[in-house]
Amino acid sequence: MSRHSWLKYVLPALLLTTTAFAAGSADVKVGTGIEKYEVTGASDSFTVAPNTRIYAATKVTDVEPGTVTIVWSKDGKEVSKTELKVPRASYRTHAYRTFRAGDTGAWTARVLGSDGSELGSTSFQVQVQ
């Protein structure tokens, strides 16, 4: 066995680690407002009047400059999405969705990278009165 035969075992693991790191990540929070790029009124359950905005705030890290997409899903089905510019590898941004009558249910806000990979997500409940 050669001195470098261990590389065939270690190299694939290193490549997987590098690929996962290159994909980046996103911390996602939802709330009723945004102040200084931070979400306010954060919760995992909202009771709101019709035509109320709920914001998804995210801090993306280790991403290539370009865009990310926030995808809003209700009860597992995609409802809408918003593409946002990301000018640098670590960046805070947000999107909102206006909740109307009929939007009561289980929601998810997912942040997707420019390649479509999921960087982060959060789930929450909405009751529209």
mmCIF file with all atom_site columns, N, CA, C and O in Angstrom, residues 54 56 67-74 77-85 94-99 107-117:
data_model
loop_
_atom_site.group_PDB
_atom_site.id
_atom_site.type_symbol
_atom_site.label_atom_id
_atom_site.label_alt_id
_atom_site.label_comp_id
_atom_site.label_asym_id
_atom_site.label_entity_id
_atom_site.label_seq_id
_atom_site.pdbx_PDB_ins_code
_atom_site.Cartn_x
_atom_site.Cartn_y
_atom_site.Cartn_z
_atom_site.occupancy
_atom_site.B_iso_or_equiv
_atom_site.pdbx_formal_charge
_atom_site.auth_seq_id
_atom_site.auth_comp_id
_atom_site.auth_asym_id
_atom_site.auth_atom_id
_atom_site.pdbx_PDB_model_num
ATOM 1   N N  . ILE A 1 54  ? -46.604 40.175 6.428  1.00 0.00 ? 54  ILE A N  1
ATOM 2   C CA . ILE A 1 54  ? -45.677 39.413 7.263  1.00 0.00 ? 54  ILE A CA 1
ATOM 3   C C  . ILE A 1 54  ? -44.365 39.354 6.492  1.00 0.00 ? 54  ILE A C  1
ATOM 4   O O  . ILE A 1 54  ? -44.349 39.066 5.295  1.00 0.00 ? 54  ILE A O  1
ATOM 5   N N  . ALA A 1 56  ? -40.339 38.189 5.875  1.00 0.00 ? 56  ALA A N  1
ATOM 6   C CA . ALA A 1 56  ? -39.315 37.158 6.035  1.00 0.00 ? 56  ALA A CA 1
ATOM 7   C C  . ALA A 1 56  ? -37.972 37.869 5.914  1.00 0.00 ? 56  ALA A C  1
ATOM 8   O O  . ALA A 1 56  ? -37.634 38.393 4.850  1.00 0.00 ? 56  ALA A O  1
ATOM 9   N N  . THR A 1 67  ? -28.215 36.592 -6.643 1.00 0.00 ? 67  THR A N  1
ATOM 10  C CA . THR A 1 67  ? -29.583 36.679 -6.128 1.00 0.00 ? 67  THR A CA 1
ATOM 11  C C  . THR A 1 67  ? -29.907 35.485 -5.249 1.00 0.00 ? 67  THR A C  1
ATOM 12  O O  . THR A 1 67  ? -29.274 34.438 -5.342 1.00 0.00 ? 67  THR A O  1
ATOM 13  N N  . VAL A 1 68  ? -30.908 35.682 -4.397 1.00 0.00 ? 68  VAL A N  1
ATOM 14  C CA . VAL A 1 68  ? -31.557 34.596 -3.666 1.00 0.00 ? 68  VAL A CA 1
ATOM 15  C C  . VAL A 1 68  ? -33.053 34.781 -3.907 1.00 0.00 ? 68  VAL A C  1
ATOM 16  O O  . VAL A 1 68  ? -33.502 35.854 -4.296 1.00 0.00 ? 68  VAL A O  1
ATOM 17  N N  . THR A 1 69  ? -33.805 33.730 -3.684 1.00 0.00 ? 69  THR A N  1
ATOM 18  C CA . THR A 1 69  ? -35.247 33.785 -3.855 1.00 0.00 ? 69  THR A CA 1
ATOM 19  C C  . THR A 1 69  ? -35.919 33.341 -2.569 1.00 0.00 ? 69  THR A C  1
ATOM 20  O O  . THR A 1 69  ? -35.555 32.316 -1.998 1.00 0.00 ? 69  THR A O  1
ATOM 21  N N  . ILE A 1 70  ? -36.886 34.137 -2.108 1.00 0.00 ? 70  ILE A N  1
ATOM 22  C CA . ILE A 1 70  ? -37.702 33.733 -0.968 1.00 0.00 ? 70  ILE A CA 1
ATOM 23  C C  . ILE A 1 70  ? -38.987 33.144 -1.529 1.00 0.00 ? 70  ILE A C  1
ATOM 24  O O  . ILE A 1 70  ? -39.708 33.809 -2.277 1.00 0.00 ? 70  ILE A O  1
ATOM 25  N N  . VAL A 1 71  ? -39.234 31.882 -1.192 1.00 0.00 ? 71  VAL A N  1
ATOM 26  C CA . VAL A 1 71  ? -40.411 31.168 -1.669 1.00 0.00 ? 71  VAL A CA 1
ATOM 27  C C  . VAL A 1 71  ? -41.386 31.015 -0.507 1.00 0.00 ? 71  VAL A C  1
ATOM 28  O O  . VAL A 1 71  ? -41.028 30.498 0.550  1.00 0.00 ? 71  VAL A O  1
ATOM 29  N N  . TRP A 1 72  ? -42.615 31.485 -0.715 1.00 0.00 ? 72  TRP A N  1
ATOM 30  C CA . TRP A 1 72  ? -43.686 31.380 0.282  1.00 0.00 ? 72  TRP A CA 1
ATOM 31  C C  . TRP A 1 72  ? -44.564 30.195 -0.096 1.00 0.00 ? 72  TRP A C  1
ATOM 32  O O  . TRP A 1 72  ? -45.078 30.140 -1.209 1.00 0.00 ? 72  TRP A O  1
ATOM 33  N N  . SER A 1 73  ? -44.743 29.256 0.835  1.00 0.00 ? 73  SER A N  1
ATOM 34  C CA . SER A 1 73  ? -45.587 28.086 0.582  1.00 0.00 ? 73  SER A CA 1
ATOM 35  C C  . SER A 1 73  ? -46.634 27.964 1.673  1.00 0.00 ? 73  SER A C  1
ATOM 36  O O  . SER A 1 73  ? -46.345 28.181 2.856  1.00 0.00 ? 73  SER A O  1
ATOM 37  N N  . LYS A 1 74  ? -47.861 27.616 1.263  1.00 0.00 ? 74  LYS A N  1
ATOM 38  C CA . LYS A 1 74  ? -48.963 27.386 2.200  1.00 0.00 ? 74  LYS A CA 1
ATOM 39  C C  . LYS A 1 74  ? -49.359 25.920 2.117  1.00 0.00 ? 74  LYS A C  1
ATOM 40  O O  . LYS A 1 74  ? -49.629 25.412 1.024  1.00 0.00 ? 74  LYS A O  1
ATOM 41  N N  . LYS A 1 77  ? -47.677 23.898 -0.589 1.00 0.00 ? 77  LYS A N  1
ATOM 42  C CA . LYS A 1 77  ? -47.775 24.291 -1.998 1.00 0.00 ? 77  LYS A CA 1
ATOM 43  C C  . LYS A 1 77  ? -47.249 25.708 -2.187 1.00 0.00 ? 77  LYS A C  1
ATOM 44  O O  . LYS A 1 77  ? -47.645 26.629 -1.464 1.00 0.00 ? 77  LYS A O  1
ATOM 45  N N  . GLU A 1 78  ? -46.360 25.871 -3.174 1.00 0.00 ? 78  GLU A N  1
ATOM 46  C CA . GLU A 1 78  ? -45.787 27.185 -3.453 1.00 0.00 ? 78  GLU A CA 1
ATOM 47  C C  . GLU A 1 78  ? -46.874 28.164 -3.861 1.00 0.00 ? 78  GLU A C  1
ATOM 48  O O  . GLU A 1 78  ? -47.697 27.884 -4.722 1.00 0.00 ? 78  GLU A O  1
ATOM 49  N N  . VAL A 1 79  ? -46.868 29.336 -3.202 1.00 0.00 ? 79  VAL A N  1
ATOM 50  C CA . VAL A 1 79  ? -47.874 30.364 -3.458 1.00 0.00 ? 79  VAL A CA 1
ATOM 51  C C  . VAL A 1 79  ? -47.266 31.554 -4.202 1.00 0.00 ? 79  VAL A C  1
ATOM 52  O O  . VAL A 1 79  ? -47.853 32.077 -5.141 1.00 0.00 ? 79  VAL A O  1
ATOM 53  N N  . SER A 1 80  ? -46.084 31.983 -3.769 1.00 0.00 ? 80  SER A N  1
ATOM 54  C CA . SER A 1 80  ? -45.429 33.116 -4.421 1.00 0.00 ? 80  SER A CA 1
ATOM 55  C C  . SER A 1 80  ? -43.937 33.071 -4.124 1.00 0.00 ? 80  SER A C  1
ATOM 56  O O  . SER A 1 80  ? -43.481 32.325 -3.261 1.00 0.00 ? 80  SER A O  1
ATOM 57  N N  . LYS A 1 81  ? -43.195 33.881 -4.866 1.00 0.00 ? 81  LYS A N  1
ATOM 58  C CA . LYS A 1 81  ? -41.755 33.979 -4.615 1.00 0.00 ? 81  LYS A CA 1
ATOM 59  C C  . LYS A 1 81  ? -41.267 35.370 -4.990 1.00 0.00 ? 81  LYS A C  1
ATOM 60  O O  . LYS A 1 81  ? -41.862 36.050 -5.825 1.00 0.00 ? 81  LYS A O  1
ATOM 61  N N  . THR A 1 82  ? -40.183 35.761 -4.335 1.00 0.00 ? 82  THR A N  1
ATOM 62  C CA . THR A 1 82  ? -39.581 37.069 -4.541 1.00 0.00 ? 82  THR A CA 1
ATOM 63  C C  . THR A 1 82  ? -38.084 36.899 -4.723 1.00 0.00 ? 82  THR A C  1
ATOM 64  O O  . THR A 1 82  ? -37.420 36.296 -3.868 1.00 0.00 ? 82  THR A O  1
ATOM 65  N N  . GLU A 1 83  ? -37.553 37.407 -5.830 1.00 0.00 ? 83  GLU A N  1
ATOM 66  C CA . GLU A 1 83  ? -36.110 37.348 -6.071 1.00 0.00 ? 83  GLU A CA 1
ATOM 67  C C  . GLU A 1 83  ? -35.476 38.615 -5.504 1.00 0.00 ? 83  GLU A C  1
ATOM 68  O O  . GLU A 1 83  ? -35.968 39.718 -5.736 1.00 0.00 ? 83  GLU A O  1
ATOM 69  N N  . LEU A 1 84  ? -34.377 38.436 -4.764 1.00 0.00 ? 84  LEU A N  1
ATOM 70  C CA . LEU A 1 84  ? -33.691 39.547 -4.104 1.00 0.00 ? 84  LEU A CA 1
ATOM 71  C C  . LEU A 1 84  ? -32.218 39.567 -4.485 1.00 0.00 ? 84  LEU A C  1
ATOM 72  O O  . LEU A 1 84  ? -31.584 38.516 -4.577 1.00 0.00 ? 84  LEU A O  1
ATOM 73  N N  . LYS A 1 85  ? -31.687 40.759 -4.676 1.00 0.00 ? 85  LYS A N  1
ATOM 74  C CA . LYS A 1 85  ? -30.266 40.903 -5.000 1.00 0.00 ? 85  LYS A CA 1
ATOM 75  C C  . LYS A 1 85  ? -29.418 40.693 -3.751 1.00 0.00 ? 85  LYS A C  1
ATOM 76  O O  . LYS A 1 85  ? -29.785 41.118 -2.658 1.00 0.00 ? 85  LYS A O  1
ATOM 77  N N  . HIS A 1 94  ? -34.729 41.217 2.973  1.00 0.00 ? 94  HIS A N  1
ATOM 78  C CA . HIS A 1 94  ? -36.053 40.756 3.398  1.00 0.00 ? 94  HIS A CA 1
ATOM 79  C C  . HIS A 1 94  ? -37.064 40.884 2.260  1.00 0.00 ? 94  HIS A C  1
ATOM 80  O O  . HIS A 1 94  ? -36.845 41.589 1.285  1.00 0.00 ? 94  HIS A O  1
ATOM 81  N N  . ALA A 1 95  ? -38.153 40.171 2.436  1.00 0.00 ? 95  ALA A N  1
ATOM 82  C CA . ALA A 1 95  ? -39.301 40.251 1.531  1.00 0.00 ? 95  ALA A CA 1
ATOM 83  C C  . ALA A 1 95  ? -40.546 40.166 2.398  1.00 0.00 ? 95  ALA A C  1
ATOM 84  O O  . ALA A 1 95  ? -40.479 39.771 3.561  1.00 0.00 ? 95  ALA A O  1
ATOM 85  N N  . TYR A 1 96  ? -41.677 40.549 1.836  1.00 0.00 ? 96  TYR A N  1
ATOM 86  C CA . TYR A 1 96  ? -42.914 40.420 2.586  1.00 0.00 ? 96  TYR A CA 1
ATOM 87  C C  . TYR A 1 96  ? -44.003 39.835 1.700  1.00 0.00 ? 96  TYR A C  1
ATOM 88  O O  . TYR A 1 96  ? -43.906 39.830 0.480  1.00 0.00 ? 96  TYR A O  1
ATOM 89  N N  . ARG A 1 97  ? -45.022 39.334 2.372  1.00 0.00 ? 97  ARG A N  1
ATOM 90  C CA . ARG A 1 97  ? -46.214 38.851 1.683  1.00 0.00 ? 97  ARG A CA 1
ATOM 91  C C  . ARG A 1 97  ? -47.401 39.457 2.403  1.00 0.00 ? 97  ARG A C  1
ATOM 92  O O  . ARG A 1 97  ? -47.432 39.520 3.628  1.00 0.00 ? 97  ARG A O  1
ATOM 93  N N  . THR A 1 98  ? -48.383 39.932 1.644  1.00 0.00 ? 98  THR A N  1
ATOM 94  C CA . THR A 1 98  ? -49.602 40.468 2.220  1.00 0.00 ? 98  THR A CA 1
ATOM 95  C C  . THR A 1 98  ? -50.597 39.327 2.384  1.00 0.00 ? 98  THR A C  1
ATOM 96  O O  . THR A 1 98  ? -50.936 38.654 1.407  1.00 0.00 ? 98  THR A O  1
ATOM 97  N N  . PHE A 1 99  ? -51.038 39.108 3.609  1.00 0.00 ? 99  PHE A N  1
ATOM 98  C CA . PHE A 1 99  ? -51.957 38.018 3.912  1.00 0.00 ? 99  PHE A CA 1
ATOM 99  C C  . PHE A 1 99  ? -53.394 38.524 3.864  1.00 0.00 ? 99  PHE A C  1
ATOM 100 O O  . PHE A 1 99  ? -53.725 39.534 4.464  1.00 0.00 ? 99  PHE A O  1
ATOM 101 N N  . TRP A 1 107 ? -47.625 27.860 6.943  1.00 0.00 ? 107 TRP A N  1
ATOM 102 C CA . TRP A 1 107 ? -46.787 28.520 5.949  1.00 0.00 ? 107 TRP A CA 1
ATOM 103 C C  . TRP A 1 107 ? -45.316 28.193 6.159  1.00 0.00 ? 107 TRP A C  1
ATOM 104 O O  . TRP A 1 107 ? -44.885 27.908 7.270  1.00 0.00 ? 107 TRP A O  1
ATOM 105 N N  . THR A 1 108 ? -44.559 28.290 5.082  1.00 0.00 ? 108 THR A N  1
ATOM 106 C CA . THR A 1 108 ? -43.109 28.152 5.115  1.00 0.00 ? 108 THR A CA 1
ATOM 107 C C  . THR A 1 108 ? -42.499 29.236 4.237  1.00 0.00 ? 108 THR A C  1
ATOM 108 O O  . THR A 1 108 ? -43.002 29.507 3.143  1.00 0.00 ? 108 THR A O  1
ATOM 109 N N  . ALA A 1 109 ? -41.452 29.862 4.743  1.00 0.00 ? 109 ALA A N  1
ATOM 110 C CA . ALA A 1 109 ? -40.650 30.795 3.945  1.00 0.00 ? 109 ALA A CA 1
ATOM 111 C C  . ALA A 1 109 ? -39.288 30.136 3.763  1.00 0.00 ? 109 ALA A C  1
ATOM 112 O O  . ALA A 1 109 ? -38.589 29.868 4.738  1.00 0.00 ? 109 ALA A O  1
ATOM 113 N N  . ARG A 1 110 ? -38.932 29.842 2.499  1.00 0.00 ? 110 ARG A N  1
ATOM 114 C CA . ARG A 1 110 ? -37.650 29.199 2.193  1.00 0.00 ? 110 ARG A CA 1
ATOM 115 C C  . ARG A 1 110 ? -36.785 30.172 1.408  1.00 0.00 ? 110 ARG A C  1
ATOM 116 O O  . ARG A 1 110 ? -37.281 30.882 0.544  1.00 0.00 ? 110 ARG A O  1
ATOM 117 N N  . VAL A 1 111 ? -35.494 30.164 1.687  1.00 0.00 ? 111 VAL A N  1
ATOM 118 C CA . VAL A 1 111 ? -34.533 30.971 0.937  1.00 0.00 ? 111 VAL A CA 1
ATOM 119 C C  . VAL A 1 111 ? -33.745 30.023 0.043  1.00 0.00 ? 111 VAL A C  1
ATOM 120 O O  . VAL A 1 111 ? -33.134 29.071 0.518  1.00 0.00 ? 111 VAL A O  1
ATOM 121 N N  . LEU A 1 112 ? -33.802 30.287 -1.265 1.00 0.00 ? 112 LEU A N  1
ATOM 122 C CA . LEU A 1 112 ? -33.093 29.476 -2.246 1.00 0.00 ? 112 LEU A CA 1
ATOM 123 C C  . LEU A 1 112 ? -31.945 30.263 -2.843 1.00 0.00 ? 112 LEU A C  1
ATOM 124 O O  . LEU A 1 112 ? -32.093 31.456 -3.141 1.00 0.00 ? 112 LEU A O  1
ATOM 125 N N  . GLY A 1 113 ? -30.819 29.597 -3.046 1.00 0.00 ? 113 GLY A N  1
ATOM 126 C CA . GLY A 1 113 ? -29.681 30.210 -3.704 1.00 0.00 ? 113 GLY A CA 1
ATOM 127 C C  . GLY A 1 113 ? -29.936 30.343 -5.193 1.00 0.00 ? 113 GLY A C  1
ATOM 128 O O  . GLY A 1 113 ? -30.936 29.835 -5.721 1.00 0.00 ? 113 GLY A O  1
ATOM 129 N N  . SER A 1 114 ? -29.038 30.997 -5.887 1.00 0.00 ? 114 SER A N  1
ATOM 130 C CA . SER A 1 114 ? -29.196 31.206 -7.335 1.00 0.00 ? 114 SER A CA 1
ATOM 131 C C  . SER A 1 114 ? -29.213 29.896 -8.108 1.00 0.00 ? 114 SER A C  1
ATOM 132 O O  . SER A 1 114 ? -29.769 29.822 -9.194 1.00 0.00 ? 114 SER A O  1
ATOM 133 N N  . ASP A 1 115 ? -28.664 28.828 -7.503 1.00 0.00 ? 115 ASP A N  1
ATOM 134 C CA . ASP A 1 115 ? -28.670 27.511 -8.158 1.00 0.00 ? 115 ASP A CA 1
ATOM 135 C C  . ASP A 1 115 ? -29.903 26.688 -7.779 1.00 0.00 ? 115 ASP A C  1
ATOM 136 O O  . ASP A 1 115 ? -30.044 25.546 -8.188 1.00 0.00 ? 115 ASP A O  1
ATOM 137 N N  . GLY A 1 116 ? -30.807 27.261 -6.967 1.00 0.00 ? 116 GLY A N  1
ATOM 138 C CA . GLY A 1 116 ? -32.023 26.563 -6.566 1.00 0.00 ? 116 GLY A CA 1
ATOM 139 C C  . GLY A 1 116 ? -31.901 25.758 -5.286 1.00 0.00 ? 116 GLY A C  1
ATOM 140 O O  . GLY A 1 116 ? -32.881 25.191 -4.817 1.00 0.00 ? 116 GLY A O  1
ATOM 141 N N  . SER A 1 117 ? -30.706 25.696 -4.697 1.00 0.00 ? 117 SER A N  1
ATOM 142 C CA . SER A 1 117 ? -30.535 24.939 -3.456 1.00 0.00 ? 117 SER A CA 1
ATOM 143 C C  . SER A 1 117 ? -31.120 25.720 -2.278 1.00 0.00 ? 117 SER A C  1
ATOM 144 O O  . SER A 1 117 ? -31.065 26.947 -2.245 1.00 0.00 ? 117 SER A O  1
#
